[in-house]
mmCIF file with all atom_site columns, C-alpha atoms in Angstrom:
data_model
loop_
_atom_site.group_PDB
_atom_site.id
_atom_site.type_symbol
_atom_site.label_atom_id
_atom_site.label_alt_id
_atom_site.label_comp_id
_atom_site.label_asym_id
_atom_site.label_entity_id
_atom_site.label_seq_id
_atom_site.pdbx_PDB_ins_code
_atom_site.Cartn_x
_atom_site.Cartn_y
_atom_site.Cartn_z
_atom_site.occupancy
_atom_site.B_iso_or_equiv
_atom_site.pdbx_formal_charge
_atom_site.auth_seq_id
_atom_site.auth_comp_id
_atom_site.auth_asym_id
_atom_site.auth_atom_id
_atom_site.pdbx_PDB_model_num
ATOM 1   C CA . UNK W 1 1   ? 167.054 92.318  -6.009  1.00 91.00 ? 1   UNK W CA 1
ATOM 2   C CA . UNK W 1 2   ? 164.699 95.175  -6.914  1.00 92.00 ? 2   UNK W CA 1
ATOM 3   C CA . UNK W 1 3   ? 166.172 97.778  -9.256  1.00 93.00 ? 3   UNK W CA 1
ATOM 4   C CA . UNK W 1 4   ? 165.088 100.888 -11.159 1.00 92.00 ? 4   UNK W CA 1
ATOM 5   C CA . UNK W 1 5   ? 166.015 100.745 -14.838 1.00 91.00 ? 5   UNK W CA 1
ATOM 6   C CA . UNK W 1 6   ? 167.905 103.735 -16.242 1.00 90.00 ? 6   UNK W CA 1
ATOM 7   C CA . UNK W 1 7   ? 167.516 102.549 -19.852 1.00 87.00 ? 7   UNK W CA 1
ATOM 8   C CA . UNK W 1 8   ? 165.332 100.135 -21.791 1.00 87.00 ? 8   UNK W CA 1
ATOM 9   C CA . UNK W 1 9   ? 166.576 96.563  -21.406 1.00 86.00 ? 9   UNK W CA 1
ATOM 10  C CA . UNK W 1 10  ? 165.203 93.830  -23.623 1.00 81.00 ? 10  UNK W CA 1
ATOM 11  C CA . UNK W 1 11  ? 163.007 91.309  -21.767 1.00 85.00 ? 11  UNK W CA 1
ATOM 12  C CA . UNK W 1 12  ? 163.150 93.445  -18.579 1.00 88.00 ? 12  UNK W CA 1
ATOM 13  C CA . UNK W 1 13  ? 161.471 96.814  -19.080 1.00 88.00 ? 13  UNK W CA 1
ATOM 14  C CA . UNK W 1 14  ? 161.720 100.505 -19.991 1.00 88.00 ? 14  UNK W CA 1
ATOM 15  C CA . UNK W 1 15  ? 163.269 103.539 -18.277 1.00 88.00 ? 15  UNK W CA 1
ATOM 16  C CA . UNK W 1 16  ? 161.913 104.000 -14.770 1.00 89.00 ? 16  UNK W CA 1
ATOM 17  C CA . UNK W 1 17  ? 160.457 100.489 -14.409 1.00 90.00 ? 17  UNK W CA 1
ATOM 18  C CA . UNK W 1 18  ? 161.050 98.826  -11.048 1.00 91.00 ? 18  UNK W CA 1
ATOM 19  C CA . UNK W 1 19  ? 161.876 95.175  -11.709 1.00 92.00 ? 19  UNK W CA 1
ATOM 20  C CA . UNK W 1 20  ? 163.219 92.226  -9.755  1.00 93.00 ? 20  UNK W CA 1
ATOM 21  C CA . UNK W 1 21  ? 166.338 90.501  -11.111 1.00 93.00 ? 21  UNK W CA 1
ATOM 22  C CA . UNK W 1 22  ? 168.841 87.979  -9.808  1.00 94.00 ? 22  UNK W CA 1
ATOM 23  C CA . UNK W 1 23  ? 171.404 89.509  -7.451  1.00 93.00 ? 23  UNK W CA 1
ATOM 24  C CA . UNK W 1 24  ? 174.381 88.476  -9.600  1.00 94.00 ? 24  UNK W CA 1
ATOM 25  C CA . UNK W 1 25  ? 172.896 90.018  -12.767 1.00 92.00 ? 25  UNK W CA 1
ATOM 26  C CA . UNK W 1 26  ? 172.289 93.305  -10.920 1.00 92.00 ? 26  UNK W CA 1
ATOM 27  C CA . UNK W 1 27  ? 175.661 93.416  -9.110  1.00 93.00 ? 27  UNK W CA 1
ATOM 28  C CA . UNK W 1 28  ? 177.845 92.221  -11.997 1.00 94.00 ? 28  UNK W CA 1
ATOM 29  C CA . UNK W 1 29  ? 176.176 93.847  -14.999 1.00 90.00 ? 29  UNK W CA 1
ATOM 30  C CA . UNK W 1 30  ? 173.339 96.334  -14.472 1.00 91.00 ? 30  UNK W CA 1
ATOM 31  C CA . UNK W 1 31  ? 174.710 98.385  -11.563 1.00 92.00 ? 31  UNK W CA 1
ATOM 32  C CA . UNK W 1 32  ? 178.392 98.688  -12.673 1.00 92.00 ? 32  UNK W CA 1
ATOM 33  C CA . UNK W 1 33  ? 177.315 99.604  -16.238 1.00 89.00 ? 33  UNK W CA 1
ATOM 34  C CA . UNK W 1 34  ? 174.998 102.359 -14.938 1.00 88.00 ? 34  UNK W CA 1
ATOM 35  C CA . UNK W 1 35  ? 171.964 100.669 -16.471 1.00 89.00 ? 35  UNK W CA 1
ATOM 36  C CA . UNK W 1 36  ? 170.064 100.568 -13.181 1.00 91.00 ? 36  UNK W CA 1
ATOM 37  C CA . UNK W 1 37  ? 169.894 101.792 -9.579  1.00 91.00 ? 37  UNK W CA 1
ATOM 38  C CA . UNK W 1 38  ? 169.054 99.774  -6.473  1.00 92.00 ? 38  UNK W CA 1
ATOM 39  C CA . UNK W 1 39  ? 165.387 100.303 -5.648  1.00 91.00 ? 39  UNK W CA 1
ATOM 40  C CA . UNK W 1 40  ? 165.191 102.206 -2.354  1.00 92.00 ? 40  UNK W CA 1
ATOM 41  C CA . UNK W 1 41  ? 163.499 105.423 -1.259  1.00 90.00 ? 41  UNK W CA 1
ATOM 42  C CA . UNK W 1 42  ? 166.605 107.596 -1.698  1.00 91.00 ? 42  UNK W CA 1
ATOM 43  C CA . UNK W 1 43  ? 167.280 106.294 -5.218  1.00 90.00 ? 43  UNK W CA 1
ATOM 44  C CA . UNK W 1 44  ? 163.606 106.662 -6.202  1.00 90.00 ? 44  UNK W CA 1
ATOM 45  C CA . UNK W 1 45  ? 163.764 110.347 -5.241  1.00 91.00 ? 45  UNK W CA 1
ATOM 46  C CA . UNK W 1 46  ? 167.047 110.819 -7.133  1.00 89.00 ? 46  UNK W CA 1
ATOM 47  C CA . UNK W 1 47  ? 165.576 109.082 -10.192 1.00 90.00 ? 47  UNK W CA 1
ATOM 48  C CA . UNK W 1 48  ? 162.373 111.152 -10.165 1.00 89.00 ? 48  UNK W CA 1
ATOM 49  C CA . UNK W 1 49  ? 164.403 114.369 -9.763  1.00 90.00 ? 49  UNK W CA 1
ATOM 50  C CA . UNK W 1 50  ? 166.618 113.442 -12.737 1.00 89.00 ? 50  UNK W CA 1
ATOM 51  C CA . UNK W 1 51  ? 164.000 111.618 -14.839 1.00 89.00 ? 51  UNK W CA 1
ATOM 52  C CA . UNK W 1 52  ? 163.681 114.378 -17.463 1.00 89.00 ? 52  UNK W CA 1
ATOM 53  C CA . UNK W 1 53  ? 167.470 114.564 -17.916 1.00 90.00 ? 53  UNK W CA 1
ATOM 54  C CA . UNK W 1 54  ? 167.822 110.753 -18.105 1.00 88.00 ? 54  UNK W CA 1
ATOM 55  C CA . UNK W 1 55  ? 165.049 110.554 -20.720 1.00 88.00 ? 55  UNK W CA 1
ATOM 56  C CA . UNK W 1 56  ? 166.542 113.455 -22.713 1.00 89.00 ? 56  UNK W CA 1
ATOM 57  C CA . UNK W 1 57  ? 170.001 111.813 -22.686 1.00 89.00 ? 57  UNK W CA 1
ATOM 58  C CA . UNK W 1 58  ? 168.432 108.547 -23.795 1.00 87.00 ? 58  UNK W CA 1
ATOM 59  C CA . UNK W 1 59  ? 166.576 110.298 -26.637 1.00 87.00 ? 59  UNK W CA 1
ATOM 60  C CA . UNK W 1 60  ? 169.810 111.990 -27.782 1.00 88.00 ? 60  UNK W CA 1
ATOM 61  C CA . UNK W 1 61  ? 171.686 108.660 -27.764 1.00 87.00 ? 61  UNK W CA 1
ATOM 62  C CA . UNK W 1 62  ? 168.797 107.034 -29.649 1.00 87.00 ? 62  UNK W CA 1
ATOM 63  C CA . UNK W 1 63  ? 168.925 109.750 -32.329 1.00 88.00 ? 63  UNK W CA 1
ATOM 64  C CA . UNK W 1 64  ? 172.687 109.240 -32.723 1.00 86.00 ? 64  UNK W CA 1
ATOM 65  C CA . UNK W 1 65  ? 172.166 105.489 -32.955 1.00 85.00 ? 65  UNK W CA 1
ATOM 66  C CA . UNK W 1 66  ? 169.451 105.903 -35.600 1.00 86.00 ? 66  UNK W CA 1
ATOM 67  C CA . UNK W 1 67  ? 171.823 108.005 -37.718 1.00 85.00 ? 67  UNK W CA 1
ATOM 68  C CA . UNK W 1 68  ? 174.606 105.439 -37.275 1.00 82.00 ? 68  UNK W CA 1
ATOM 69  C CA . UNK W 1 69  ? 172.159 102.649 -38.145 1.00 83.00 ? 69  UNK W CA 1
ATOM 70  C CA . UNK W 1 70  ? 171.816 103.964 -41.708 1.00 82.00 ? 70  UNK W CA 1
ATOM 71  C CA . UNK W 1 71  ? 175.483 103.139 -42.355 1.00 80.00 ? 71  UNK W CA 1
ATOM 72  C CA . UNK W 1 72  ? 175.320 99.722  -40.702 1.00 83.00 ? 72  UNK W CA 1
ATOM 73  C CA . UNK W 1 73  ? 171.890 98.298  -41.574 1.00 83.00 ? 73  UNK W CA 1
ATOM 74  C CA . UNK W 1 74  ? 172.013 95.641  -44.278 1.00 81.00 ? 74  UNK W CA 1
ATOM 75  C CA . UNK W 1 75  ? 175.809 95.733  -44.513 1.00 86.00 ? 75  UNK W CA 1
ATOM 76  C CA . UNK W 1 76  ? 177.400 92.517  -45.743 1.00 88.00 ? 76  UNK W CA 1
ATOM 77  C CA . UNK W 1 77  ? 180.775 91.367  -44.474 1.00 89.00 ? 77  UNK W CA 1
ATOM 78  C CA . UNK W 1 78  ? 182.761 88.465  -45.868 1.00 89.00 ? 78  UNK W CA 1
ATOM 79  C CA . UNK W 1 79  ? 184.888 86.251  -43.636 1.00 89.00 ? 79  UNK W CA 1
ATOM 80  C CA . UNK W 1 80  ? 187.243 83.779  -45.341 1.00 90.00 ? 80  UNK W CA 1
ATOM 81  C CA . UNK W 1 81  ? 187.797 80.675  -43.200 1.00 90.00 ? 81  UNK W CA 1
ATOM 82  C CA . UNK W 1 82  ? 189.184 77.175  -43.667 1.00 89.00 ? 82  UNK W CA 1
ATOM 83  C CA . UNK W 1 83  ? 186.683 74.352  -43.346 1.00 87.00 ? 83  UNK W CA 1
ATOM 84  C CA . UNK W 1 84  ? 186.247 70.621  -43.734 1.00 86.00 ? 84  UNK W CA 1
ATOM 85  C CA . UNK W 1 85  ? 184.695 69.133  -46.864 1.00 83.00 ? 85  UNK W CA 1
ATOM 86  C CA . UNK W 1 86  ? 181.382 68.976  -45.010 1.00 84.00 ? 86  UNK W CA 1
ATOM 87  C CA . UNK W 1 87  ? 181.446 72.747  -44.461 1.00 84.00 ? 87  UNK W CA 1
ATOM 88  C CA . UNK W 1 88  ? 182.350 72.732  -40.751 1.00 87.00 ? 88  UNK W CA 1
ATOM 89  C CA . UNK W 1 89  ? 184.829 75.459  -39.827 1.00 88.00 ? 89  UNK W CA 1
ATOM 90  C CA . UNK W 1 90  ? 188.150 74.730  -38.171 1.00 88.00 ? 90  UNK W CA 1
ATOM 91  C CA . UNK W 1 91  ? 187.347 76.947  -35.192 1.00 86.00 ? 91  UNK W CA 1
ATOM 92  C CA . UNK W 1 92  ? 184.402 79.353  -35.248 1.00 88.00 ? 92  UNK W CA 1
ATOM 93  C CA . UNK W 1 93  ? 183.375 82.913  -36.035 1.00 90.00 ? 93  UNK W CA 1
ATOM 94  C CA . UNK W 1 94  ? 182.857 84.889  -32.817 1.00 89.00 ? 94  UNK W CA 1
ATOM 95  C CA . UNK W 1 95  ? 181.708 88.436  -31.980 1.00 90.00 ? 95  UNK W CA 1
ATOM 96  C CA . UNK W 1 96  ? 185.306 89.712  -32.124 1.00 91.00 ? 96  UNK W CA 1
ATOM 97  C CA . UNK W 1 97  ? 185.669 88.521  -35.755 1.00 91.00 ? 97  UNK W CA 1
ATOM 98  C CA . UNK W 1 98  ? 182.449 90.315  -36.766 1.00 89.00 ? 98  UNK W CA 1
ATOM 99  C CA . UNK W 1 99  ? 183.532 93.575  -35.079 1.00 89.00 ? 99  UNK W CA 1
ATOM 100 C CA . UNK W 1 100 ? 187.020 93.437  -36.656 1.00 91.00 ? 100 UNK W CA 1
ATOM 101 C CA . UNK W 1 101 ? 185.487 92.854  -40.109 1.00 89.00 ? 101 UNK W CA 1
ATOM 102 C CA . UNK W 1 102 ? 183.130 95.818  -39.618 1.00 88.00 ? 102 UNK W CA 1
ATOM 103 C CA . UNK W 1 103 ? 186.019 98.050  -38.512 1.00 87.00 ? 103 UNK W CA 1
ATOM 104 C CA . UNK W 1 104 ? 188.032 96.971  -41.586 1.00 88.00 ? 104 UNK W CA 1
ATOM 105 C CA . UNK W 1 105 ? 184.985 97.924  -43.694 1.00 85.00 ? 105 UNK W CA 1
ATOM 106 C CA . UNK W 1 106 ? 184.958 101.434 -42.201 1.00 81.00 ? 106 UNK W CA 1
ATOM 107 C CA . UNK W 1 107 ? 182.215 100.963 -39.576 1.00 80.00 ? 107 UNK W CA 1
ATOM 108 C CA . UNK W 1 108 ? 184.005 102.098 -36.412 1.00 79.00 ? 108 UNK W CA 1
ATOM 109 C CA . UNK W 1 109 ? 181.027 102.852 -34.144 1.00 80.00 ? 109 UNK W CA 1
ATOM 110 C CA . UNK W 1 110 ? 180.234 99.169  -33.395 1.00 84.00 ? 110 UNK W CA 1
ATOM 111 C CA . UNK W 1 111 ? 181.653 97.561  -30.243 1.00 85.00 ? 111 UNK W CA 1
ATOM 112 C CA . UNK W 1 112 ? 181.662 93.923  -29.124 1.00 87.00 ? 112 UNK W CA 1
ATOM 113 C CA . UNK W 1 113 ? 178.862 94.625  -26.633 1.00 85.00 ? 113 UNK W CA 1
ATOM 114 C CA . UNK W 1 114 ? 176.567 95.695  -29.507 1.00 87.00 ? 114 UNK W CA 1
ATOM 115 C CA . UNK W 1 115 ? 176.842 92.489  -31.558 1.00 89.00 ? 115 UNK W CA 1
ATOM 116 C CA . UNK W 1 116 ? 174.200 89.919  -30.600 1.00 88.00 ? 116 UNK W CA 1
ATOM 117 C CA . UNK W 1 117 ? 175.411 86.478  -31.645 1.00 87.00 ? 117 UNK W CA 1
ATOM 118 C CA . UNK W 1 118 ? 173.217 83.735  -30.177 1.00 84.00 ? 118 UNK W CA 1
ATOM 119 C CA . UNK W 1 119 ? 176.035 81.190  -30.621 1.00 85.00 ? 119 UNK W CA 1
ATOM 120 C CA . UNK W 1 120 ? 179.366 81.151  -32.481 1.00 87.00 ? 120 UNK W CA 1
ATOM 121 C CA . UNK W 1 121 ? 179.109 80.434  -36.226 1.00 90.00 ? 121 UNK W CA 1
ATOM 122 C CA . UNK W 1 122 ? 180.678 77.034  -36.957 1.00 91.00 ? 122 UNK W CA 1
ATOM 123 C CA . UNK W 1 123 ? 179.689 76.338  -40.577 1.00 90.00 ? 123 UNK W CA 1
ATOM 124 C CA . UNK W 1 124 ? 180.023 77.945  -43.996 1.00 89.00 ? 124 UNK W CA 1
ATOM 125 C CA . UNK W 1 125 ? 177.058 79.996  -45.172 1.00 88.00 ? 125 UNK W CA 1
ATOM 126 C CA . UNK W 1 126 ? 175.290 83.344  -44.955 1.00 89.00 ? 126 UNK W CA 1
ATOM 127 C CA . UNK W 1 127 ? 174.032 84.400  -41.524 1.00 90.00 ? 127 UNK W CA 1
ATOM 128 C CA . UNK W 1 128 ? 171.968 87.365  -40.294 1.00 90.00 ? 128 UNK W CA 1
ATOM 129 C CA . UNK W 1 129 ? 173.492 88.938  -37.182 1.00 90.00 ? 129 UNK W CA 1
ATOM 130 C CA . UNK W 1 130 ? 171.734 91.517  -34.995 1.00 90.00 ? 130 UNK W CA 1
ATOM 131 C CA . UNK W 1 131 ? 173.616 94.658  -33.967 1.00 88.00 ? 131 UNK W CA 1
ATOM 132 C CA . UNK W 1 132 ? 172.037 96.642  -31.093 1.00 88.00 ? 132 UNK W CA 1
ATOM 133 C CA . UNK W 1 133 ? 173.402 100.179 -31.494 1.00 84.00 ? 133 UNK W CA 1
ATOM 134 C CA . UNK W 1 134 ? 171.116 101.342 -28.680 1.00 85.00 ? 134 UNK W CA 1
ATOM 135 C CA . UNK W 1 135 ? 168.591 99.503  -26.464 1.00 83.00 ? 135 UNK W CA 1
ATOM 136 C CA . UNK W 1 136 ? 165.835 100.786 -28.803 1.00 83.00 ? 136 UNK W CA 1
ATOM 137 C CA . UNK W 1 137 ? 167.754 100.678 -32.124 1.00 85.00 ? 137 UNK W CA 1
ATOM 138 C CA . UNK W 1 138 ? 168.758 97.334  -33.598 1.00 86.00 ? 138 UNK W CA 1
ATOM 139 C CA . UNK W 1 139 ? 169.839 96.580  -37.163 1.00 89.00 ? 139 UNK W CA 1
ATOM 140 C CA . UNK W 1 140 ? 170.743 93.415  -39.035 1.00 90.00 ? 140 UNK W CA 1
ATOM 141 C CA . UNK W 1 141 ? 173.961 92.753  -40.920 1.00 89.00 ? 141 UNK W CA 1
ATOM 142 C CA . UNK W 1 142 ? 174.814 89.783  -43.119 1.00 89.00 ? 142 UNK W CA 1
ATOM 143 C CA . UNK W 1 143 ? 177.878 87.678  -42.335 1.00 90.00 ? 143 UNK W CA 1
ATOM 144 C CA . UNK W 1 144 ? 179.031 85.618  -45.327 1.00 90.00 ? 144 UNK W CA 1
ATOM 145 C CA . UNK W 1 145 ? 181.414 82.837  -44.197 1.00 90.00 ? 145 UNK W CA 1
ATOM 146 C CA . UNK W 1 146 ? 183.193 81.152  -47.123 1.00 89.00 ? 146 UNK W CA 1
ATOM 147 C CA . UNK W 1 147 ? 186.453 79.413  -48.056 1.00 89.00 ? 147 UNK W CA 1
ATOM 148 C CA . UNK W 1 148 ? 187.360 81.850  -50.832 1.00 87.00 ? 148 UNK W CA 1
ATOM 149 C CA . UNK W 1 149 ? 186.197 85.216  -52.241 1.00 86.00 ? 149 UNK W CA 1
ATOM 150 C CA . UNK W 1 150 ? 184.734 83.310  -55.228 1.00 87.00 ? 150 UNK W CA 1
ATOM 151 C CA . UNK W 1 151 ? 182.631 81.102  -52.915 1.00 86.00 ? 151 UNK W CA 1
ATOM 152 C CA . UNK W 1 152 ? 181.532 84.189  -50.970 1.00 83.00 ? 152 UNK W CA 1
ATOM 153 C CA . UNK W 1 153 ? 180.372 85.789  -54.230 1.00 86.00 ? 153 UNK W CA 1
ATOM 154 C CA . UNK W 1 154 ? 178.362 82.665  -55.138 1.00 84.00 ? 154 UNK W CA 1
ATOM 155 C CA . UNK W 1 155 ? 176.819 82.518  -51.644 1.00 81.00 ? 155 UNK W CA 1
ATOM 156 C CA . UNK W 1 156 ? 175.824 86.182  -51.815 1.00 80.00 ? 156 UNK W CA 1
ATOM 157 C CA . UNK W 1 157 ? 173.895 85.364  -55.021 1.00 80.00 ? 157 UNK W CA 1
ATOM 158 C CA . UNK W 1 158 ? 171.977 82.668  -53.139 1.00 75.00 ? 158 UNK W CA 1
ATOM 159 C CA . UNK W 1 159 ? 173.930 79.618  -54.325 1.00 75.00 ? 159 UNK W CA 1
ATOM 160 C CA . UNK W 1 160 ? 174.296 76.850  -51.718 1.00 74.00 ? 160 UNK W CA 1
ATOM 161 C CA . UNK W 1 161 ? 177.995 76.092  -52.217 1.00 68.00 ? 161 UNK W CA 1
ATOM 162 C CA . UNK W 1 162 ? 177.998 72.949  -50.075 1.00 67.00 ? 162 UNK W CA 1
ATOM 163 C CA . UNK W 1 163 ? 175.015 71.390  -51.907 1.00 66.00 ? 163 UNK W CA 1
ATOM 164 C CA . UNK W 1 164 ? 176.690 72.156  -55.263 1.00 61.00 ? 164 UNK W CA 1
ATOM 165 C CA . UNK W 1 165 ? 179.917 70.573  -54.031 1.00 58.00 ? 165 UNK W CA 1
ATOM 166 C CA . UNK W 1 166 ? 178.160 67.320  -53.074 1.00 57.00 ? 166 UNK W CA 1
ATOM 167 C CA . UNK W 1 167 ? 176.256 67.196  -56.384 1.00 58.00 ? 167 UNK W CA 1
ATOM 168 C CA . UNK W 1 168 ? 179.540 67.463  -58.296 1.00 55.00 ? 168 UNK W CA 1
ATOM 169 C CA . UNK W 1 169 ? 181.057 64.650  -56.226 1.00 49.00 ? 169 UNK W CA 1
ATOM 170 C CA . UNK W 1 170 ? 178.074 62.388  -56.859 1.00 48.00 ? 170 UNK W CA 1
ATOM 171 C CA . UNK W 1 171 ? 177.975 63.063  -60.593 1.00 46.00 ? 171 UNK W CA 1
ATOM 172 C CA . UNK W 1 172 ? 181.618 62.000  -60.970 1.00 47.00 ? 172 UNK W CA 1
ATOM 173 C CA . UNK W 1 173 ? 181.043 58.639  -59.265 1.00 48.00 ? 173 UNK W CA 1
ATOM 174 C CA . UNK W 1 174 ? 179.699 55.741  -61.357 1.00 50.00 ? 174 UNK W CA 1
ATOM 175 C CA . UNK W 1 175 ? 179.103 52.250  -60.054 1.00 54.00 ? 175 UNK W CA 1
ATOM 176 C CA . UNK W 1 176 ? 179.389 49.037  -62.048 1.00 56.00 ? 176 UNK W CA 1
ATOM 177 C CA . UNK W 1 177 ? 175.947 47.554  -62.477 1.00 55.00 ? 177 UNK W CA 1
ATOM 178 C CA . UNK W 1 178 ? 175.399 43.829  -63.002 1.00 59.00 ? 178 UNK W CA 1
ATOM 179 C CA . UNK W 1 179 ? 171.751 43.052  -63.840 1.00 59.00 ? 179 UNK W CA 1
ATOM 180 C CA . UNK W 1 180 ? 172.243 39.320  -62.971 1.00 64.00 ? 180 UNK W CA 1
ATOM 181 C CA . UNK W 1 181 ? 173.746 39.939  -59.529 1.00 59.00 ? 181 UNK W CA 1
ATOM 182 C CA . UNK W 1 182 ? 171.888 38.789  -56.432 1.00 63.00 ? 182 UNK W CA 1
ATOM 183 C CA . UNK W 1 183 ? 170.897 41.552  -53.969 1.00 59.00 ? 183 UNK W CA 1
ATOM 184 C CA . UNK W 1 184 ? 173.892 42.364  -51.760 1.00 57.00 ? 184 UNK W CA 1
ATOM 185 C CA . UNK W 1 185 ? 176.433 41.027  -54.267 1.00 55.00 ? 185 UNK W CA 1
ATOM 186 C CA . UNK W 1 186 ? 179.151 43.365  -55.465 1.00 55.00 ? 186 UNK W CA 1
ATOM 187 C CA . UNK W 1 187 ? 179.483 43.642  -59.226 1.00 53.00 ? 187 UNK W CA 1
ATOM 188 C CA . UNK W 1 188 ? 182.862 42.162  -60.079 1.00 52.00 ? 188 UNK W CA 1
ATOM 189 C CA . UNK W 1 189 ? 184.882 42.418  -63.273 1.00 50.00 ? 189 UNK W CA 1
ATOM 190 C CA . UNK W 1 190 ? 185.234 38.899  -64.699 1.00 49.00 ? 190 UNK W CA 1
ATOM 191 C CA . UNK W 1 191 ? 188.822 37.750  -64.997 1.00 50.00 ? 191 UNK W CA 1
ATOM 192 C CA . UNK W 1 192 ? 190.297 36.460  -68.286 1.00 51.00 ? 192 UNK W CA 1
ATOM 193 C CA . UNK W 1 193 ? 190.312 32.885  -66.937 1.00 52.00 ? 193 UNK W CA 1
ATOM 194 C CA . UNK W 1 194 ? 186.576 32.950  -66.162 1.00 54.00 ? 194 UNK W CA 1
ATOM 195 C CA . UNK W 1 195 ? 185.811 34.341  -69.595 1.00 55.00 ? 195 UNK W CA 1
ATOM 196 C CA . UNK W 1 196 ? 187.921 31.597  -71.203 1.00 53.00 ? 196 UNK W CA 1
ATOM 197 C CA . UNK W 1 197 ? 186.096 28.918  -69.147 1.00 55.00 ? 197 UNK W CA 1
ATOM 198 C CA . UNK W 1 198 ? 182.711 30.292  -70.218 1.00 57.00 ? 198 UNK W CA 1
ATOM 199 C CA . UNK W 1 199 ? 183.705 30.285  -73.890 1.00 57.00 ? 199 UNK W CA 1
ATOM 200 C CA . UNK W 1 200 ? 185.011 26.669  -73.801 1.00 55.00 ? 200 UNK W CA 1
#
């Protein structure tokens, strides 16, 4: 379906561009959200007549978004989640969780539609998440997923908590070493009877 874009859409085009998209994308998303018009002679005339107003409205929204971006850009949010010993979350962190955390932190002008999460977060760690406040204004926030506030603090300082955890586990584990053992043999503690037989 050919459409006329009413706002800049990433990977499609800018205001006024006539582009071809799949029918479902146009009918289910672009047209109902007033992001585009069907491309026909009547709509082209309407668009050209209102082009200055559409561009002015877009510029005003962009200015508002740029001002809002100052309060959002670089913001760090901490999400405390339970996870396995390997660092995999029980469940995942989705867009809703990010938006709720931002709202709790006093950032109320971000909606679910603005958060661009390629895929749900399923492990502990620090992740950069894009927030598109306007089609032409995008900022990055940091999402710190940890098991406790202490771990979150360490992660924010650049410490890899999971690597540290495994190093501690390894350092506490010592294996008996028998220099006379054949490869593949398990070092065994000699029993009292064997020791007595050797001495006799």
